[in-house]
XYZ file of N, CA and C in Angstrom:
273
model
N -45.306 -41.705 12.105
C -46.091 -41.204 13.204
C -45.649 -41.842 14.512
N -45.205 -43.092 14.433
C -44.733 -43.767 15.640
C -43.488 -43.067 16.172
N -42.580 -42.696 15.261
C -41.373 -41.983 15.687
C -41.723 -40.654 16.332
N -42.641 -39.931 15.760
C -43.051 -38.649 16.336
C -43.679 -38.857 17.708
N -44.503 -39.878 17.852
C -45.128 -40.159 19.150
C -44.076 -40.508 20.198
N -43.105 -41.320 19.815
C -42.023 -41.661 20.744
C -41.192 -40.431 21.098
N -40.941 -39.582 20.119
C -40.181 -38.360 20.379
C -40.958 -37.420 21.287
N -42.268 -37.382 21.132
C -43.104 -36.521 21.989
C -43.096 -37.002 23.440
N -42.900 -38.295 23.650
C -42.792 -38.811 25.020
C -41.531 -38.246 25.670
N -40.431 -38.229 24.929
C -39.166 -37.706 25.443
C -39.172 -36.188 25.538
N -39.734 -35.528 24.545
C -39.755 -34.063 24.491
C -41.141 -33.622 24.023
N -42.061 -33.375 24.973
C -43.449 -33.074 24.606
C -43.617 -31.805 23.769
N -42.694 -30.872 23.865
C -42.846 -29.606 23.152
C -42.361 -29.719 21.711
N -41.154 -30.234 21.516
C -40.543 -30.213 20.186
C -40.628 -31.535 19.432
N -40.695 -32.647 20.111
C -40.799 -33.941 19.438
C -39.642 -34.205 18.498
N -39.949 -34.695 17.293
C -38.918 -35.005 16.294
C -38.146 -33.766 15.863
N -38.819 -32.639 15.814
C -38.157 -31.399 15.398
C -37.015 -31.069 16.355
N -37.227 -31.296 17.643
C -36.174 -31.059 18.629
C -34.996 -31.987 18.420
N -35.276 -33.250 18.125
C -34.204 -34.215 17.873
C -33.425 -33.842 16.616
N -34.132 -33.448 15.567
C -33.477 -33.043 14.319
C -32.628 -31.802 14.549
N -33.159 -30.844 15.280
C -32.411 -29.626 15.579
C -31.152 -29.936 16.380
N -31.278 -30.821 17.352
C -30.120 -31.211 18.154
C -29.051 -31.866 17.283
N -29.471 -32.748 16.391
C -28.523 -33.401 15.488
C -27.855 -32.397 14.552
N -28.608 -31.397 14.094
C -28.017 -30.366 13.238
C -26.970 -29.563 14.002
N -27.249 -29.248 15.273
C -26.271 -28.520 16.091
C -25.013 -29.364 16.309
N -25.210 -30.648 16.567
C -24.059 -31.530 16.742
C -23.249 -31.620 15.455
N -23.935 -31.701 14.321
C -23.263 -31.764 13.030
C -22.464 -30.490 12.769
N -23.048 -29.336 13.077
C -22.332 -28.067 12.918
C -21.077 -28.040 13.788
N -21.206 -28.510 15.018
C -20.051 -28.558 15.918
C -18.970 -29.488 15.405
N -19.377 -30.637 14.884
C -18.408 -31.585 14.335
C -17.734 -31.041 13.080
N -18.497 -30.318 12.256
C -17.890 -29.694 11.070
C -16.845 -28.661 11.481
N -17.156 -27.869 12.501
C -16.198 -26.871 12.987
C -14.961 -27.559 13.556
N -15.169 -28.641 14.282
C -14.052 -29.387 14.851
C -13.184 -29.984 13.740
N -13.813 -30.503 12.694
C -13.077 -31.047 11.558
C -12.273 -29.952 10.862
N -12.879 -28.785 10.688
C -12.170 -27.670 10.051
C -10.950 -27.269 10.870
N -11.084 -27.248 12.197
C -9.940 -26.922 13.050
C -8.846 -27.977 12.923
N -9.237 -29.239 12.900
C -8.252 -30.310 12.764
C -7.544 -30.225 11.412
N -8.303 -29.936 10.355
C -7.693 -29.803 9.031
C -6.753 -28.604 8.980
N -7.128 -27.512 9.634
C -6.260 -26.334 9.674
C -4.984 -26.641 10.442
N -5.101 -27.394 11.522
C -3.914 -27.751 12.299
C -2.992 -28.657 11.489
N -3.559 -29.608 10.755
C -2.756 -30.485 9.900
C -2.047 -29.658 8.832
N -2.770 -28.734 8.206
C -2.160 -27.884 7.176
C -1.040 -27.046 7.774
N -1.259 -26.525 8.974
C -0.231 -25.722 9.641
C 1.009 -26.573 9.929
N 0.800 -27.780 10.421
C 1.932 -28.648 10.740
C 2.675 -29.080 9.479
N 1.965 -29.224 8.373
C 2.631 -29.574 7.115
C 3.478 -28.424 6.587
N 3.108 -27.197 6.946
C 3.852 -26.025 6.487
C 5.163 -25.851 7.249
N 5.275 -26.462 8.426
C 6.498 -26.347 9.208
C 7.627 -27.060 8.481
N 8.832 -26.503 8.551
C 9.953 -27.177 7.891
C 10.254 -28.502 8.588
N 10.650 -29.484 7.794
C 10.968 -30.784 8.384
C 12.284 -30.683 9.146
N 12.475 -31.474 10.191
C 13.691 -31.396 10.999
C 14.951 -31.731 10.209
N 14.872 -32.558 9.175
C 16.065 -32.945 8.432
C 16.543 -31.842 7.495
N 15.639 -31.000 6.985
C 16.048 -29.971 6.036
C 16.590 -28.726 6.719
N 16.237 -28.505 7.953
C 16.680 -27.278 8.603
C 17.489 -27.546 9.855
N 17.950 -28.772 10.063
C 18.659 -29.118 11.290
C 19.962 -28.333 11.426
N 20.625 -28.046 10.337
C 21.898 -27.343 10.415
C 21.719 -25.851 10.655
N 20.611 -25.275 10.213
C 20.456 -23.828 10.305
C 19.642 -23.356 11.502
N 18.792 -24.191 12.050
C 17.923 -23.774 13.147
C 18.054 -24.764 14.293
N 18.188 -24.228 15.499
C 18.255 -25.124 16.650
C 16.858 -25.644 16.963
N 16.736 -26.852 17.497
C 15.414 -27.403 17.797
C 14.742 -26.627 18.923
N 13.418 -26.567 18.915
C 12.714 -25.842 19.970
C 12.842 -26.559 21.305
N 12.669 -25.802 22.342
C 12.690 -26.356 23.688
C 11.562 -27.367 23.824
N 11.782 -28.487 24.538
C 10.709 -29.473 24.686
C 9.505 -28.932 25.440
N 9.663 -27.872 26.205
C 8.565 -27.325 26.999
C 7.874 -26.156 26.314
N 8.129 -25.939 25.025
C 7.582 -24.765 24.354
C 6.052 -24.775 24.305
N 5.444 -25.960 24.219
C 3.988 -26.043 24.152
C 3.373 -26.573 25.442
N 4.120 -26.538 26.526
C 3.622 -27.059 27.790
C 3.105 -25.922 28.658
N 2.014 -26.189 29.363
C 1.470 -25.246 30.329
C 2.054 -25.559 31.698
N 1.697 -24.751 32.671
C 2.232 -24.935 34.007
C 1.866 -26.292 34.604
N 0.772 -26.887 34.168
C 0.386 -28.196 34.693
C 0.992 -29.338 33.869
N 1.905 -29.013 32.950
C 2.650 -29.975 32.138
C 1.765 -30.844 31.257
N 0.633 -30.328 30.832
C -0.225 -31.049 29.903
C 0.009 -30.501 28.503
N 0.204 -31.364 27.493
C 0.368 -30.861 26.126
C -0.873 -30.092 25.689
N -0.664 -29.034 24.930
C -1.768 -28.186 24.489
C -1.682 -28.037 22.978
N -2.800 -28.196 22.312
C -2.867 -27.995 20.877
C -2.679 -26.513 20.567
N -2.205 -26.208 19.365
C -2.053 -24.805 19.002
C -3.390 -24.166 18.685
N -4.439 -24.970 18.521
C -5.776 -24.459 18.285
C -6.660 -24.806 19.468
N -7.523 -23.890 19.845
C -8.462 -24.125 20.927
C -9.737 -24.697 20.335
N -10.158 -25.855 20.804
C -11.349 -26.488 20.242
C -12.467 -26.481 21.271
N -13.132 -25.354 21.377
C -14.272 -25.259 22.278
C -15.448 -25.978 21.655
N -16.157 -26.721 22.471
C -17.323 -27.449 22.004
C -18.484 -27.178 22.941
N -19.693 -27.192 22.421
C -20.838 -27.060 23.329
C -20.930 -28.288 24.221
N -21.383 -28.080 25.427
C -21.535 -29.168 26.378
C -23.008 -29.541 26.430
N -23.309 -30.820 26.228
C -24.679 -31.292 26.236
C -24.932 -32.085 27.514
N -26.074 -31.814 28.141
C -26.496 -32.621 29.281
C -26.948 -33.979 28.767
N -26.815 -34.998 29.595
C -27.281 -36.325 29.199
C -28.796 -36.364 29.051
N -29.508 -35.558 29.838
C -30.966 -35.587 29.828
C -31.575 -34.623 28.823
N -30.787 -33.774 28.219
C -31.326 -32.742 27.345
C -30.679 -32.831 25.976
N -31.413 -32.393 24.970
C -30.855 -32.343 23.622
C -30.232 -30.985 23.339
N -30.315 -30.050 24.257
C -29.876 -28.686 24.035
C -28.590 -28.417 24.788
N -27.667 -27.636 24.192
C -26.417 -27.315 24.892
C -26.691 -26.421 26.092
N -25.766 -26.514 27.048
C -25.874 -25.645 28.227
C -25.417 -24.261 27.903
């Protein structure tokens, strides 16, 4: 009951339920992020190693994955919800 009372001070409408819901949303986002990272690792493992195909294929250009601002970019887009510091809910 003390936890619920403290949660109601922070969020008078939802209390602990709001905190639990926020944590579930964060967990879902982290699971999706983990799945993307695992998919990227699997994709990179499927690429031929440089030593086995060096004679048959020329190496890719160093700028193949670079954008105009010269920042490296992952092959997967990892969009995440943005949370305000004062709120438990995504924008």
